[in-house]
XYZ file of C-alpha atoms in Angstrom:
641
model
C 0.070 -0.145 -0.149
C 1.279 3.091 -0.919
C 1.290 5.231 2.383
C 0.447 9.261 1.960
C 0.143 11.371 4.615
C -3.312 11.439 5.662
C -3.606 10.952 9.523
C -6.701 8.822 10.975
C -6.670 8.736 14.919
C -5.655 6.035 16.288
C -8.498 5.005 17.752
C -10.360 4.319 14.427
C -7.247 1.978 13.543
C -7.905 0.062 16.727
C -11.700 0.004 16.492
C -11.061 -1.410 13.129
C -9.012 -4.047 14.700
C -11.251 -4.879 17.662
C -14.110 -5.322 14.944
C -12.211 -7.570 13.033
C -11.866 -5.537 9.939
C -8.173 -5.459 9.590
C -6.326 -8.325 8.650
C -9.062 -11.154 8.793
C -8.145 -13.710 6.613
C -7.669 -17.323 7.656
C -4.256 -18.694 7.899
C -1.806 -21.766 8.070
C 0.460 -23.075 10.769
C 3.237 -21.739 9.218
C 2.605 -18.486 7.708
C 0.431 -15.961 8.573
C -1.191 -13.474 6.340
C 0.665 -9.973 5.531
C -0.456 -7.637 7.958
C -2.928 -4.606 6.878
C -1.910 -1.307 7.505
C -3.490 2.367 8.320
C -1.700 5.328 8.172
C -2.108 7.017 12.062
C -0.901 9.492 13.818
C -0.316 9.969 17.764
C 1.171 13.494 18.205
C 4.678 13.666 18.548
C 4.945 9.845 19.582
C 8.554 8.786 18.987
C 7.894 6.126 21.114
C 4.772 4.701 22.143
C 3.678 1.275 25.111
C -0.114 0.174 24.906
C -1.196 -0.575 28.533
C -3.412 -3.508 29.458
C -7.469 -3.059 30.371
C -6.766 -2.960 33.857
C -5.340 0.734 33.913
C -8.593 2.135 33.814
C -9.443 4.916 30.923
C -5.463 5.089 30.263
C -4.701 3.034 27.381
C -1.103 3.680 26.248
C 1.924 6.115 27.005
C 4.127 8.145 24.849
C 7.390 10.201 24.579
C 8.979 12.646 22.611
C 11.371 15.486 22.886
C 8.852 17.887 22.242
C 6.129 16.802 23.796
C 7.446 15.143 26.820
C 5.938 11.943 28.403
C 2.067 11.477 27.450
C -0.759 9.091 28.691
C -3.444 9.052 26.808
C -6.633 7.285 26.513
C -8.373 4.784 23.888
C -9.780 7.883 21.762
C -5.994 9.573 21.649
C -6.851 11.802 24.538
C -4.449 13.028 26.841
C -5.007 12.096 30.454
C -1.478 13.230 31.764
C 1.497 14.991 30.633
C 5.049 15.420 31.872
C 6.849 18.374 30.021
C 10.511 17.574 28.674
C 12.887 16.073 26.547
C 12.592 12.090 26.621
C 13.247 9.263 24.302
C 13.142 5.617 24.695
C 10.182 3.806 26.926
C 8.805 0.891 29.064
C 5.915 0.371 31.509
C 4.724 -2.142 33.670
C 1.357 -1.500 35.180
C -1.415 -3.385 37.004
C -4.893 -2.042 38.400
C -3.489 -0.062 40.370
C -0.505 1.944 38.952
C 1.726 2.553 36.331
C 5.607 2.148 36.151
C 7.358 3.982 33.602
C 11.180 4.014 32.325
C 12.772 6.333 30.219
C 15.621 8.536 29.068
C 15.533 12.305 30.355
C 17.682 13.669 27.609
C 18.327 17.383 29.518
C 19.683 15.302 32.363
C 21.137 12.462 30.119
C 20.069 9.769 33.248
C 17.022 7.141 33.339
C 13.378 8.850 34.829
C 11.525 6.270 36.664
C 7.988 7.608 37.613
C 4.691 6.081 39.010
C 1.041 6.836 37.815
C -1.775 6.504 39.973
C -4.299 5.050 38.015
C -7.299 6.232 39.861
C -6.455 9.672 40.463
C -3.749 10.303 37.349
C -1.370 11.885 39.182
C 2.350 11.370 39.630
C 3.080 9.580 42.690
C 6.769 9.218 42.856
C 9.757 9.858 40.267
C 13.402 9.800 40.764
C 16.428 9.173 38.796
C 18.859 6.324 38.087
C 22.338 7.727 38.927
C 24.584 8.866 36.566
C 26.042 6.414 34.065
C 29.230 6.387 32.655
C 28.210 6.022 28.943
C 25.416 7.304 27.260
C 22.191 5.336 27.543
C 21.157 4.016 24.142
C 18.017 1.749 25.068
C 16.192 0.753 28.413
C 13.493 -1.946 28.694
C 11.479 -3.143 32.442
C 11.355 -6.719 33.696
C 9.696 -8.208 36.374
C 10.576 -11.493 38.383
C 8.702 -13.907 40.242
C 9.911 -12.150 43.541
C 7.932 -9.235 42.151
C 10.924 -7.416 41.792
C 11.111 -5.307 38.705
C 14.387 -4.244 37.148
C 15.380 -1.505 34.708
C 17.993 -3.038 32.068
C 19.886 -0.067 30.475
C 21.930 -0.585 27.120
C 24.854 1.576 26.976
C 27.380 2.398 24.652
C 30.320 -0.048 23.308
C 28.562 -2.925 24.985
C 28.051 -2.040 28.147
C 24.973 -3.190 29.942
C 23.444 -2.854 33.578
C 20.301 -3.935 35.612
C 18.875 -2.061 38.357
C 16.528 -3.060 41.190
C 13.701 -0.400 40.689
C 10.502 -1.805 42.690
C 9.169 -4.500 44.515
C 5.443 -5.631 44.362
C 5.149 -2.858 41.846
C 6.182 -0.060 44.009
C 9.248 2.406 43.681
C 11.735 1.608 46.176
C 13.200 4.810 47.377
C 16.564 4.523 45.496
C 17.189 1.965 42.663
C 19.821 -0.341 43.457
C 22.397 -1.776 40.828
C 22.256 -5.594 40.723
C 24.597 -6.669 38.119
C 26.415 -5.283 35.015
C 26.025 -7.076 31.498
C 28.115 -7.558 28.684
C 25.690 -6.513 25.495
C 26.544 -6.345 21.687
C 28.475 -2.975 20.979
C 25.348 -1.676 18.281
C 22.732 -2.663 20.889
C 19.805 -0.058 21.078
C 16.322 -2.295 21.354
C 15.260 -4.574 24.316
C 12.298 -6.276 25.719
C 12.003 -8.781 28.718
C 9.944 -11.876 28.735
C 8.600 -11.605 32.311
C 6.909 -15.444 32.273
C 10.043 -16.927 30.911
C 12.380 -14.761 32.400
C 14.097 -13.950 29.322
C 16.141 -10.850 28.073
C 16.147 -10.099 24.323
C 18.749 -7.628 23.018
C 19.248 -6.835 18.878
C 22.559 -5.996 17.510
C 21.808 -3.745 14.562
C 23.942 -5.115 11.655
C 24.137 -8.616 13.219
C 20.920 -10.018 14.439
C 18.410 -10.552 17.902
C 19.770 -12.223 20.801
C 18.029 -13.938 23.986
C 19.624 -13.806 27.715
C 18.564 -15.288 30.709
C 17.053 -12.008 32.538
C 17.551 -13.550 36.351
C 19.939 -11.126 38.367
C 21.851 -14.538 39.296
C 22.143 -15.923 35.960
C 25.107 -16.069 33.749
C 25.890 -13.886 30.643
C 24.875 -16.255 27.783
C 23.017 -15.865 24.737
C 21.530 -17.569 22.032
C 20.196 -16.264 18.273
C 17.063 -15.507 17.943
C 17.241 -14.220 14.319
C 20.220 -13.524 12.131
C 20.994 -11.408 8.939
C 21.941 -13.476 5.851
C 23.594 -15.896 5.358
C 22.752 -16.943 9.060
C 19.352 -16.262 9.490
C 16.527 -14.557 7.306
C 17.246 -10.951 8.255
C 18.331 -8.884 4.956
C 20.166 -6.270 6.654
C 20.058 -6.604 10.762
C 17.611 -6.191 13.601
C 16.370 -3.387 15.270
C 13.178 -2.538 17.168
C 11.381 -5.523 18.624
C 8.022 -6.555 20.391
C 6.893 -9.484 21.988
C 3.903 -11.484 21.149
C 2.613 -14.770 22.424
C 4.951 -17.663 21.548
C 7.214 -15.500 19.742
C 8.969 -12.170 18.775
C 8.489 -9.408 15.788
C 11.642 -8.036 14.712
C 11.962 -4.764 12.430
C 15.041 -4.890 9.921
C 15.083 -0.881 9.223
C 17.464 -0.858 6.392
C 15.563 -3.372 4.391
C 11.722 -2.139 5.808
C 10.995 -5.068 6.729
C 9.330 -6.639 9.644
C 9.698 -10.366 10.630
C 7.871 -12.480 12.900
C 9.616 -15.698 14.484
C 8.207 -18.255 16.866
C 9.834 -20.544 19.764
C 9.843 -23.889 18.360
C 10.955 -27.101 20.158
C 13.983 -27.135 17.155
C 15.088 -23.559 18.104
C 13.416 -19.933 16.793
C 12.071 -20.316 13.404
C 11.019 -17.331 10.642
C 7.173 -17.458 10.466
C 6.309 -14.345 8.981
C 7.765 -11.154 6.812
C 6.604 -8.203 4.913
C 8.163 -5.052 3.594
C 6.624 -1.852 5.110
C 6.139 0.119 2.042
C 6.516 3.432 2.080
C 8.665 3.766 5.425
C 12.225 4.514 4.624
C 13.240 4.116 8.394
C 11.064 1.988 10.093
C 12.574 2.599 13.760
C 10.049 2.426 16.232
C 7.293 -0.414 17.650
C 4.849 -1.671 19.887
C 2.310 -4.317 20.089
C -0.650 -4.788 21.436
C -2.249 -8.342 22.042
C -5.756 -8.873 21.408
C -8.281 -11.820 21.029
C -5.601 -13.659 18.696
C -4.785 -10.405 16.937
C -1.853 -8.141 17.199
C -2.420 -4.564 16.679
C 0.808 -3.278 15.710
C 2.392 0.372 16.027
C 5.193 1.461 13.857
C 7.074 5.056 13.463
C 9.085 5.936 10.746
C 12.376 7.697 11.792
C 12.886 9.729 8.683
C 9.898 11.486 8.485
C 7.567 10.677 11.896
C 5.465 8.411 9.588
C 2.939 6.541 11.691
C 1.104 3.100 10.782
C -1.334 0.466 12.463
C -1.046 -2.786 11.408
C -3.261 -5.831 12.613
C -2.257 -9.672 12.071
C -3.964 -12.282 13.110
C -1.560 -14.221 15.165
C -2.321 -18.123 15.531
C 0.864 -19.025 17.720
C -0.186 -19.829 21.030
C 2.183 -19.323 24.112
C 4.226 -22.783 24.521
C 3.905 -24.010 28.191
C 6.108 -22.482 31.031
C 7.535 -24.952 33.209
C 6.503 -23.977 37.004
C 8.727 -21.609 38.983
C 10.723 -22.874 41.576
C 9.844 -21.366 45.158
C 12.127 -18.911 46.332
C 13.253 -18.258 50.011
C 14.943 -15.293 51.263
C 18.791 -15.364 53.285
C 19.024 -13.369 56.185
C 22.452 -13.073 56.158
C 25.752 -13.249 53.722
C 29.244 -13.443 54.649
C 31.684 -10.757 53.397
C 33.014 -11.571 50.138
C 36.234 -13.296 49.824
C 39.598 -11.350 49.042
C 39.754 -13.328 45.637
C 38.382 -12.369 42.173
C 37.152 -15.177 40.420
C 35.976 -18.925 40.986
C 37.729 -18.837 45.180
C 34.878 -19.580 47.522
C 33.907 -22.778 47.419
C 32.785 -24.954 50.336
C 31.121 -24.072 53.741
C 30.724 -26.012 56.997
C 29.055 -25.062 60.320
C 30.915 -25.357 63.659
C 28.197 -25.758 66.481
C 28.970 -23.641 69.698
C 28.473 -26.257 72.627
C 27.852 -23.547 75.021
C 26.530 -20.412 72.964
C 24.488 -21.977 70.099
C 24.277 -18.251 68.896
C 28.099 -17.536 68.574
C 28.439 -20.697 66.388
C 30.808 -20.423 63.423
C 30.933 -20.753 59.793
C 34.053 -22.228 58.286
C 34.135 -21.327 54.336
C 36.861 -22.128 52.102
C 38.836 -20.126 49.319
C 40.314 -22.182 47.009
C 42.806 -19.463 45.962
C 43.945 -18.880 49.441
C 42.973 -20.818 52.380
C 40.124 -20.983 55.341
C 37.764 -18.333 56.184
C 36.089 -18.194 59.548
C 32.646 -16.115 60.222
C 30.614 -15.196 62.357
C 26.499 -16.030 62.204
C 26.198 -12.605 61.109
C 28.577 -12.739 58.121
C 31.452 -10.976 59.598
C 35.027 -12.285 59.134
C 36.654 -12.957 61.936
C 39.861 -15.405 61.107
C 41.294 -15.733 57.626
C 44.206 -18.831 57.703
C 45.847 -18.548 54.206
C 47.376 -21.473 54.191
C 46.704 -22.658 50.526
C 44.445 -23.988 47.995
C 41.846 -25.795 50.588
C 38.818 -26.880 48.424
C 35.915 -28.559 50.900
C 35.701 -28.810 54.370
C 34.341 -30.559 57.406
C 33.488 -30.069 60.963
C 33.469 -32.857 63.761
C 33.325 -31.598 67.460
C 36.349 -29.083 67.530
C 38.012 -30.579 64.634
C 37.756 -29.355 61.117
C 39.385 -30.981 58.219
C 39.759 -29.605 54.640
C 41.267 -30.857 51.274
C 44.245 -29.546 50.368
C 45.362 -29.233 46.505
C 48.603 -27.724 46.481
C 50.113 -31.117 48.207
C 47.058 -33.412 47.888
C 46.654 -33.761 51.409
C 43.829 -33.025 54.124
C 44.644 -30.563 56.204
C 43.291 -30.275 60.000
C 42.408 -27.751 62.538
C 41.924 -27.197 65.731
C 38.740 -24.735 66.892
C 39.183 -23.355 70.446
C 35.356 -22.399 72.104
C 36.827 -20.228 74.483
C 38.683 -17.870 72.042
C 36.398 -18.997 69.032
C 39.683 -19.212 66.926
C 41.012 -21.858 64.753
C 44.704 -23.181 64.389
C 46.334 -25.245 61.798
C 47.457 -28.164 63.894
C 48.812 -30.071 60.313
C 48.357 -32.501 57.042
C 47.758 -36.099 56.357
C 49.120 -36.840 53.282
C 47.340 -38.858 50.460
C 48.422 -40.731 47.213
C 45.702 -38.890 45.102
C 47.200 -37.123 42.143
C 44.164 -34.465 41.968
C 42.475 -34.057 45.653
C 39.103 -32.307 45.604
C 36.565 -33.633 47.904
C 36.565 -34.502 51.308
C 33.662 -35.159 54.038
C 34.150 -36.188 57.564
C 32.399 -39.842 59.555
C 32.093 -40.674 63.199
C 30.196 -43.155 64.497
C 29.498 -43.956 68.037
C 32.839 -43.422 70.303
C 35.974 -41.709 69.646
C 37.237 -42.802 66.013
C 37.084 -40.090 63.403
C 36.911 -40.907 59.396
C 37.507 -38.705 56.456
C 36.503 -39.598 52.723
C 39.085 -37.870 50.260
C 38.079 -37.973 46.749
C 40.219 -37.359 43.337
C 38.769 -35.703 40.026
C 39.617 -39.303 38.381
C 36.982 -40.735 40.474
C 38.787 -42.729 43.242
C 37.738 -42.527 46.865
C 40.028 -43.276 49.871
C 38.710 -43.622 53.349
C 40.787 -42.770 56.223
C 41.204 -43.477 59.842
C 42.653 -39.904 61.490
C 44.699 -40.643 64.966
C 46.078 -37.421 66.917
C 48.510 -37.411 69.710
C 49.180 -34.008 70.685
C 49.851 -32.185 67.651
C 51.022 -35.621 65.931
C 48.910 -36.510 63.356
C 48.233 -40.102 61.341
C 46.218 -40.964 58.952
C 45.328 -44.838 57.974
C 43.652 -45.706 54.197
C 41.183 -48.562 55.840
C 39.096 -48.861 52.434
C 39.672 -47.265 48.519
C 36.647 -47.319 45.732
C 35.879 -45.439 42.614
C 32.642 -44.023 40.794
C 33.210 -43.652 37.103
C 33.495 -39.917 36.588
C 34.422 -36.751 38.120
C 32.775 -36.434 42.181
C 33.317 -33.946 44.404
C 30.785 -33.339 47.231
C 29.782 -35.763 49.893
C 28.544 -36.240 53.138
C 27.998 -39.348 55.797
C 25.397 -39.448 58.164
C 27.156 -40.589 61.620
C 23.755 -42.244 62.482
C 22.635 -44.596 59.789
C 26.646 -45.084 58.650
C 25.763 -44.195 55.145
C 27.783 -42.453 52.804
C 26.221 -39.905 50.064
C 28.513 -38.759 47.188
C 27.953 -36.822 43.966
C 29.161 -37.633 40.795
C 29.085 -34.462 39.257
C 27.512 -34.922 35.631
C 25.375 -38.400 36.608
C 24.101 -37.967 40.221
C 23.999 -39.017 43.359
C 25.061 -42.364 44.831
C 24.726 -43.765 48.580
C 26.799 -46.784 50.138
C 28.051 -47.753 53.360
C 30.361 -45.404 55.799
C 31.726 -48.113 57.652
C 35.443 -48.953 56.902
C 34.319 -52.738 56.854
C 31.234 -52.002 54.996
C 30.617 -53.078 51.246
C 31.342 -49.935 48.468
C 28.321 -51.134 46.657
C 27.078 -47.700 45.267
C 22.932 -47.906 45.203
C 21.369 -44.801 42.933
C 19.965 -42.048 45.014
C 18.886 -39.285 42.316
C 20.142 -38.849 38.843
C 20.400 -35.891 37.178
C 17.210 -34.938 35.053
C 14.487 -33.171 35.234
C 14.900 -32.348 38.767
C 18.755 -32.306 39.715
C 20.630 -30.696 37.026
C 24.826 -30.848 36.333
C 27.114 -30.367 38.048
C 26.361 -32.206 41.110
C 27.539 -30.148 44.069
C 27.495 -29.780 47.600
C 25.651 -32.430 49.921
C 24.345 -31.836 53.541
C 22.368 -33.637 55.947
C 19.370 -32.382 57.451
C 18.528 -34.209 60.868
C 14.895 -33.749 62.225
C 13.100 -35.661 64.697
C 11.820 -38.748 62.948
C 13.463 -37.851 59.819
C 16.799 -36.882 57.732
C 16.638 -35.261 54.856
C 19.374 -34.884 51.998
C 20.426 -31.545 50.562
C 21.613 -31.028 46.921
C 23.146 -28.846 45.100
C 21.921 -28.570 41.824
C 24.348 -25.978 39.586
C 23.228 -26.367 36.255
C 19.756 -24.581 37.517
C 20.760 -22.818 40.355
C 18.774 -24.614 42.545
C 18.437 -26.906 45.801
C 16.857 -29.982 46.343
C 15.665 -32.167 49.043
C 14.720 -35.416 49.291
C 14.439 -38.303 51.492
C 17.636 -40.134 52.794
C 16.528 -43.203 52.757
C 14.865 -45.412 49.809
C 13.105 -44.581 48.097
C 14.519 -41.239 48.383
C 11.276 -39.665 47.585
C 12.221 -36.068 46.139
C 10.074 -33.002 48.639
C 10.777 -30.539 46.536
C 13.639 -27.932 44.975
C 14.105 -24.286 45.559
C 15.927 -21.141 44.724
C 17.537 -18.405 47.350
C 16.213 -15.314 45.994
C 16.945 -11.730 46.830
C 16.114 -9.739 49.965
C 15.740 -6.745 49.194
C 14.696 -5.084 52.537
C 18.409 -6.414 53.805
C 19.926 -5.789 50.385
C 21.647 -9.881 49.813
C 21.811 -10.928 46.882
C 20.360 -14.422 45.600
C 22.566 -17.312 45.303
C 23.886 -18.934 42.011
C 25.735 -21.799 40.532
C 26.714 -23.027 43.988
C 29.302 -25.331 44.370
C 29.276 -26.269 48.420
C 26.708 -26.101 51.310
C 25.965 -27.048 55.138
C 22.839 -27.410 57.283
C 22.106 -27.606 60.481
C 18.677 -28.490 62.609
C 19.900 -27.154 65.506
C 18.619 -24.043 67.240
C 20.960 -21.187 66.483
C 18.712 -18.684 67.822
C 16.749 -15.758 66.106
C 15.679 -16.709 62.776
C 18.008 -20.105 62.887
C 15.652 -21.346 65.562
C 14.814 -24.099 63.525
C 18.383 -24.453 62.069
C 20.389 -23.055 59.064
C 21.367 -23.464 55.267
C 25.095 -22.081 54.569
C 25.541 -22.038 50.434
C 28.084 -20.729 48.243
C 27.105 -18.082 46.384
C 29.626 -18.132 43.103
C 27.812 -15.091 41.696
C 27.993 -11.821 43.705
C 25.234 -9.338 42.701
C 23.497 -6.042 44.378
C 26.017 -5.087 43.487
C 28.792 -7.311 41.595
C 31.422 -8.288 43.376
C 33.848 -11.539 44.568
C 31.960 -14.910 45.849
C 30.735 -15.105 49.261
C 28.331 -17.594 51.093
C 24.788 -17.026 52.086
C 23.116 -17.562 55.493
C 19.172 -18.912 54.478
C 16.879 -19.889 58.034
C 15.519 -23.423 57.007
C 12.263 -22.373 58.835
C 10.996 -20.717 55.265
C 12.804 -23.888 53.537
C 10.451 -26.016 55.254
C 7.543 -23.922 54.677
C 7.310 -23.660 51.045
C 8.175 -27.566 50.737
C 5.611 -28.225 53.413
C 8.425 -29.978 55.599
C 7.048 -31.086 59.235
C 8.791 -28.963 62.242
C 11.888 -30.018 63.909
C 10.155 -29.671 67.317
C 13.430 -31.297 69.379
C 16.700 -29.890 69.233
C 19.362 -31.605 67.475
C 23.127 -32.107 68.875
C 24.979 -31.198 65.519
């Protein structure tokens, strides 16, 4: 259609769309029909976002460098306006309010505003801190905790995520969550809230999708690529999310493309040339009864079109979100960058449980000692310690510098640790370790090697003279690390990172037959990392770090090893503590440690420190909320370890 400069109202186009008079042809599963277009005009709209019907009379928000920010009703009437020079726009709305993020060109800062939909008044507005680079684009996303973030796209591949609201209320001040490496030609982004996916364009290359969760790694997958690697002719610019897929503008080719999510990846399903548009720059979509109302603006002459596409593609099923529990404390971060913090242990103070200690390994430096408030009390820089475990007033850690077991005394009066000495092993690449102490005074340590070898040692001591006698050896097929022994049932649980969890006898004269407990699959995602046991009154649960999906699995420690559920550790916004991800080691106790830890405590290593970015640390989580979300019975009697 040859677009002429006739200006219809936006309302007229929307009415035609709602009556089905535009784009009502039948369509097959593979290729929707071409959209029908009408020229429209939304005064000075350089960027536009539609609003859901739940926001009262308000139907859209626009920004421009001439007219500022404008809230419009379905007839295009101005309901509220804020003068200024603005560009880029995204919104999130519910029954009570609209949250707007835009770029204030005069102040060169991102402006955040909250509008009361009942009174049509500004409730709150404030700015993100000044950023070091010019902002090229922005978008909003909300997660399953009700936390709203704004993602900013800066020049030269600099991206940032800022936490700005909780339960649809702007926070008093935004908090930087993380920095992201993004494409250098990124100007547009969109968030799929349900799937927690972040879509970012790379103008001359294509469209990418990232994990939008704050604790995720910065990895990307292609959605739509430029020829010859995909169907885009020149590249990817503005986008709009639609059920089951995404619409993408190829500005230089004046073409609109549609892609849908399939079991085989993203597939092209729609393509249409935008006749008469020289530089289609901005667009917005609204889904209504199987059709998409699509607004597109030409950057060269401010020409605007309203299209209507019958869209036959449904949103594929989404796996239910895992429950989220919140940490109440975090330790000081480790002094080394990169992959450093690894495995925690908990020492129980026999007379003052609230003064118990958390031990943590820094596998680039040594052993760290923390209070239950996360304060660093002591550092023992003796070398690359990987795993640590505690029995009584003794701690044992695997020492990778010389393939040994390092032994430490714990002084209950001073809360200080002392390195006693080391027990040599024949292992070539020692990795994990755990302790076993049955009734009596005997203390055993299991040490494993990356090649799958396990050696069980009986540890004896006279003064500061240590001895380790190898009493048993067995193997798993591939790399292990985490293990935990149940002193009560004389059972050893061990993790084979790519395979799953196994159980065998912990006794030195026991058979080393491996019984499968939980294999990698839908619930447990490789790598299998830390293991720990929570001893309740009549039940013991095994907790496993499912590193591949940043979660923790809880299951019965006895056959048939019933899985009780899985959870994640999320952001505690009130305390300013980020969640936990890529967890290596963990430890748990059912001892009443006082305060929030009356039912015990879980400690997990955090492989990605956020809020803001930093070196790794450990998160402290009360057991009670874990029991609540997984519907586990309360522990009504005090435990001894």
